[in-house]
Short mmCIF file of N, CA and C in Angstrom, two decimals:
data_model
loop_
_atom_site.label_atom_id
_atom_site.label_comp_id
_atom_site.label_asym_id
_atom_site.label_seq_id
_atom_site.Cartn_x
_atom_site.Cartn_y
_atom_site.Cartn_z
N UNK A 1 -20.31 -31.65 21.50
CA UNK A 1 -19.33 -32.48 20.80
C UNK A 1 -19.95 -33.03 19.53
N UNK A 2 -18.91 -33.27 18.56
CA UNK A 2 -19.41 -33.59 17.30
C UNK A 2 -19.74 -35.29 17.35
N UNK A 3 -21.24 -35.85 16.77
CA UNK A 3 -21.84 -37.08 16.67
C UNK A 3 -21.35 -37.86 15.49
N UNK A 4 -21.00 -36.95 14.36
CA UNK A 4 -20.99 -37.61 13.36
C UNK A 4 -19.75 -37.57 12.87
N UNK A 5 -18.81 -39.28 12.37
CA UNK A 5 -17.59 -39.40 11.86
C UNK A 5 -16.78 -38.11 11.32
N UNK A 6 -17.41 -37.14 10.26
CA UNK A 6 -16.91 -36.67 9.65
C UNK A 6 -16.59 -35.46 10.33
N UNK A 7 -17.77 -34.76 11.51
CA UNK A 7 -17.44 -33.40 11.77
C UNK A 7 -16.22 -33.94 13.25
N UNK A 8 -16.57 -35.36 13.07
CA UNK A 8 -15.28 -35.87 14.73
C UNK A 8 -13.83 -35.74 13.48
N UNK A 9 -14.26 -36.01 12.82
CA UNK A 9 -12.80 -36.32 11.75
C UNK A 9 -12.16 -34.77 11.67
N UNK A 10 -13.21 -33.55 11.29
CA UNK A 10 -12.49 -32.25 11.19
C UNK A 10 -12.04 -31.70 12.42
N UNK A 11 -12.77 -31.90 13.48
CA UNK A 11 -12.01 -31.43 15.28
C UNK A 11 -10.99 -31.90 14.93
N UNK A 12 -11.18 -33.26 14.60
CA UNK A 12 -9.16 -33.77 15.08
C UNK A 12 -8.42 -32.92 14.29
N UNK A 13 -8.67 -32.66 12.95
CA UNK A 13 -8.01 -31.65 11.94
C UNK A 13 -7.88 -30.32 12.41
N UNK A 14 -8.97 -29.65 12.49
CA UNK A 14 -8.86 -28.51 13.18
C UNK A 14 -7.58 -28.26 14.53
N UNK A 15 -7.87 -29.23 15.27
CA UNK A 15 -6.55 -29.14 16.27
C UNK A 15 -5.22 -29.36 15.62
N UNK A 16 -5.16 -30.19 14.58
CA UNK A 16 -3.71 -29.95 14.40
C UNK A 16 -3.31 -28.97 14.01
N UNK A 17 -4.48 -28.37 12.88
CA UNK A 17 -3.94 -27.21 11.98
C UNK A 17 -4.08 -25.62 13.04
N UNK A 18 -4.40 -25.81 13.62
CA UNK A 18 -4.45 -24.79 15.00
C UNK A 18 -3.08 -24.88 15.78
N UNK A 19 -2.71 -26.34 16.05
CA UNK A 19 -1.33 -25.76 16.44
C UNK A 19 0.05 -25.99 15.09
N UNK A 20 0.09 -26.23 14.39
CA UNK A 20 0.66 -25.96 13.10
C UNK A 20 0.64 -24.56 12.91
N UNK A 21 -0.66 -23.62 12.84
CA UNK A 21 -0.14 -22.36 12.57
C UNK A 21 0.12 -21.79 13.59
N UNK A 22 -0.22 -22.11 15.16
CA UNK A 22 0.34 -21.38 15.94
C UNK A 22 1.54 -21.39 16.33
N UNK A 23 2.46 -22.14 16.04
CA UNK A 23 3.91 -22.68 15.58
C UNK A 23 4.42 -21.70 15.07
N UNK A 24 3.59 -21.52 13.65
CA UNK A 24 4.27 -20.41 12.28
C UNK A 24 4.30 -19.01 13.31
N UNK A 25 3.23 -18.61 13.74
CA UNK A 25 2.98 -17.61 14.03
C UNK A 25 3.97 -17.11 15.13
N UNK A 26 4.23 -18.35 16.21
CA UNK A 26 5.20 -17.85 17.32
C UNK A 26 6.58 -17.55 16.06
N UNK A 27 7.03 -18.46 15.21
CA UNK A 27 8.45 -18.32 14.89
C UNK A 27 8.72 -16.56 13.85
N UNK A 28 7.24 -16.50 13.69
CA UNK A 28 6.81 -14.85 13.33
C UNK A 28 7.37 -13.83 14.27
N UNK A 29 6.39 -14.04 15.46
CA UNK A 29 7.13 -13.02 16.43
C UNK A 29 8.37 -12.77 16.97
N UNK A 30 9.33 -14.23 17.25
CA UNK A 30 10.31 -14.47 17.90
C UNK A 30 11.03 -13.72 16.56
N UNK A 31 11.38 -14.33 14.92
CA UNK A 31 12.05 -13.23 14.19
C UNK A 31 11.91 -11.56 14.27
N UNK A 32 10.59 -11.06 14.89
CA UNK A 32 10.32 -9.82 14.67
C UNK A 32 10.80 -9.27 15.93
N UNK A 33 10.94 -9.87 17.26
CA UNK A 33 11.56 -9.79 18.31
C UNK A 33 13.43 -9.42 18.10
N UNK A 34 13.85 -10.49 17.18
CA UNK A 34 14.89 -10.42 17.50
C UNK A 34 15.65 -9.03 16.51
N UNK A 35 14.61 -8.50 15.36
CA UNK A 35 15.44 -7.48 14.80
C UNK A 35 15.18 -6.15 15.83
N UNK A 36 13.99 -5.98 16.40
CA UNK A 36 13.72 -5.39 17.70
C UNK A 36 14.72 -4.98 18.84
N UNK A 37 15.16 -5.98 19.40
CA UNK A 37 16.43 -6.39 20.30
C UNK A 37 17.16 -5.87 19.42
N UNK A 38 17.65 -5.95 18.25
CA UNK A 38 18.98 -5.98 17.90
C UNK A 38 19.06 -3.97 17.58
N UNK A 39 17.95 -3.38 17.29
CA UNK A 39 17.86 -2.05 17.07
C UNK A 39 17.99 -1.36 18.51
N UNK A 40 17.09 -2.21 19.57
CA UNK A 40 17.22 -1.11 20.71
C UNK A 40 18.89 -1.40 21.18
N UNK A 41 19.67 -2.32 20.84
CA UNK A 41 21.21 -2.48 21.29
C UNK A 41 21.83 -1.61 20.75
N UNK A 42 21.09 -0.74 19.66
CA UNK A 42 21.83 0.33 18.67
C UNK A 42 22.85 -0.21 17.89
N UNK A 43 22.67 -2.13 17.44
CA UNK A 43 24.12 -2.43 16.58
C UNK A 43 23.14 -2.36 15.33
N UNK A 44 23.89 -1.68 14.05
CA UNK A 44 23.14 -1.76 12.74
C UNK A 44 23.46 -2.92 12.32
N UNK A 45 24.50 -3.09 12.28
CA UNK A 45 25.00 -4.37 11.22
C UNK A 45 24.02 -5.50 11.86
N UNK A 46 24.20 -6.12 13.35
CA UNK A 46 23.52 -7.00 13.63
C UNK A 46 22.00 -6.70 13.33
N UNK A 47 21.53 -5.48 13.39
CA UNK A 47 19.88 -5.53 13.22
C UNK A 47 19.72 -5.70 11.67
N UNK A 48 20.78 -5.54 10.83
CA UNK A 48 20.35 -5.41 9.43
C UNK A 48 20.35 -6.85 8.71
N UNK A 49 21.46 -7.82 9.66
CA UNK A 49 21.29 -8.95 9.56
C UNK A 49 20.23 -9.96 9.82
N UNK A 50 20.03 -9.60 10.86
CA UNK A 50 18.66 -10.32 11.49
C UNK A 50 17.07 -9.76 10.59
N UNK A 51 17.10 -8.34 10.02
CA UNK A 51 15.78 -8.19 9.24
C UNK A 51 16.38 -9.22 7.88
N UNK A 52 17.26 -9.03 7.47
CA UNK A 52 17.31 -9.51 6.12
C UNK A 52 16.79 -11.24 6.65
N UNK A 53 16.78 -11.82 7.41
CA UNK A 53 16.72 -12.98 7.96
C UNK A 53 15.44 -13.84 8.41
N UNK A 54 14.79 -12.39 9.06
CA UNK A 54 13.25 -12.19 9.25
C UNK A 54 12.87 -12.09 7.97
N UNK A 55 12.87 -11.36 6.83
CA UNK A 55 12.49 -11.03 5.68
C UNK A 55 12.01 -12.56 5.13
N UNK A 56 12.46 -13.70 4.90
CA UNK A 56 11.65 -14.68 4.61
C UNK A 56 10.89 -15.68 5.47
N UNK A 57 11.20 -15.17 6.68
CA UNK A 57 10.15 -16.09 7.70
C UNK A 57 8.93 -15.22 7.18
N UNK A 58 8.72 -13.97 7.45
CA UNK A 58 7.77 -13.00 7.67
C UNK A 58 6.89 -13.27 5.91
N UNK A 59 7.83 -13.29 4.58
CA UNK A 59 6.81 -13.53 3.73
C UNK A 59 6.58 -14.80 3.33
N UNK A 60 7.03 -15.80 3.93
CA UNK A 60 6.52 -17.30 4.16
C UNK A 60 5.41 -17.88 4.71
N UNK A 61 5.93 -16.99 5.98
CA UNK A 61 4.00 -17.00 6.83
C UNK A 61 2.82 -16.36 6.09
N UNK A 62 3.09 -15.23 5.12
CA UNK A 62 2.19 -14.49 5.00
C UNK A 62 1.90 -15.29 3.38
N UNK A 63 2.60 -16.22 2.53
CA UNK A 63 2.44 -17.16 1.79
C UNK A 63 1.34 -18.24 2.26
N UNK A 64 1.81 -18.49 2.99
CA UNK A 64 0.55 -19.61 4.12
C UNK A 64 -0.17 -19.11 3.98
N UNK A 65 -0.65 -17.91 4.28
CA UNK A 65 -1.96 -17.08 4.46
C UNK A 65 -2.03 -17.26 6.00
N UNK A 66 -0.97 -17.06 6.84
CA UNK A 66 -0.83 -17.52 8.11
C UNK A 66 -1.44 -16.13 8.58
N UNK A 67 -0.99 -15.14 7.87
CA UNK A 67 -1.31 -13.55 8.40
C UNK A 67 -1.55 -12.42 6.95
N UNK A 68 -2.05 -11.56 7.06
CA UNK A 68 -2.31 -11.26 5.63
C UNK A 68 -1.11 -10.42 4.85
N UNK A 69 -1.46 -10.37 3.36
CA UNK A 69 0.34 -10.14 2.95
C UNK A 69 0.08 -8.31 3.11
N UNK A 70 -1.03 -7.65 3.65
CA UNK A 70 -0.86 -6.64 3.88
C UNK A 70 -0.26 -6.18 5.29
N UNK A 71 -0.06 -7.49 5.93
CA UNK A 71 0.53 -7.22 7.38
C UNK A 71 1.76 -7.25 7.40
N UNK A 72 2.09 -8.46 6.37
CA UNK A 72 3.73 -8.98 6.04
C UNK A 72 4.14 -7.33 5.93
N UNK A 73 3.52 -7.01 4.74
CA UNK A 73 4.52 -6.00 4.39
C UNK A 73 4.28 -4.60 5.51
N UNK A 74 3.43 -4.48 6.15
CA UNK A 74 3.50 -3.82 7.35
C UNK A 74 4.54 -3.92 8.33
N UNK A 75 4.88 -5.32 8.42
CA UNK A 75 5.89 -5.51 9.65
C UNK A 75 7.17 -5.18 8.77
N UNK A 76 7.71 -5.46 7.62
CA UNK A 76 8.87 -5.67 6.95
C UNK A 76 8.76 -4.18 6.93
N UNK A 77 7.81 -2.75 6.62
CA UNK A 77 8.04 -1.62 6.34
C UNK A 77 8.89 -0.95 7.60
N UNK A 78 7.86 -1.15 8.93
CA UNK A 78 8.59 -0.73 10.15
C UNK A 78 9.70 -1.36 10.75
N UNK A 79 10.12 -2.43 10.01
CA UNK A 79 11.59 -3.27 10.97
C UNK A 79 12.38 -2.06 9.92
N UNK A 80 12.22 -2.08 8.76
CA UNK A 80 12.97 -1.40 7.98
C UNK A 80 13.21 0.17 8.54
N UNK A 81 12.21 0.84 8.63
CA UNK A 81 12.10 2.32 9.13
C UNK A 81 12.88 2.13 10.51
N UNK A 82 12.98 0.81 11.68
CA UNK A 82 13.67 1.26 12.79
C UNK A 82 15.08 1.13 12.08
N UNK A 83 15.35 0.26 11.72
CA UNK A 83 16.96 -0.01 11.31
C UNK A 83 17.53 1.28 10.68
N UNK A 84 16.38 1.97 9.27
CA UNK A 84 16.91 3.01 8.77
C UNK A 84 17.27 4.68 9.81
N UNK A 85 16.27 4.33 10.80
CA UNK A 85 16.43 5.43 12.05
C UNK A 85 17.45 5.23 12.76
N UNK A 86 18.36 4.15 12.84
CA UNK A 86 19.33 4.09 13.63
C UNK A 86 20.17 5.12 13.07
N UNK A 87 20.86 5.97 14.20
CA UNK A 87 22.05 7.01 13.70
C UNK A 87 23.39 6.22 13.30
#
């Protein structure tokens, strides 16, 4: 455990900002979940709604630097490629 004021002062920091981004990060997955769901239901309209929707959670987080913006656009490429695969 930390002795001295300042490194006791950053634990406490550290924990908040640990669950602060783990916050961002769940509301990451749960958007990427739900265009997911909405492709395997085979509805386009609803999945096209829900990416366009995800589309600024996903580069918000990756603004944070919550996740890197080469991932952002990783996830935004393949929500896109399932929606565009729908028949």
């Amino acid at each position: 455990m930390a002795n001295i004021a300042s490194a006791r002062k950053r634990a406490r920091q550290a924990v908040q900002l640990n669950a602060h981004n783990s916050s961002l990060r769940s509301r990451l997955r749960t958007a990427i979940k739900k265009v997911r769901k909405a492709v395997a239901a085979g509805d386009k309209e609803a999945a096209a709604a829900q990416f366009r929707a995800s589309m600024s959670v996903i580069d918000s987080i990756a603004d944070k630097k919550i996740i890197h913006k080469n991932a952002a656009a990783r996830h935004k490429s393949r929500l896109s490629a399932a929606i565009k695969a729908m028949a």
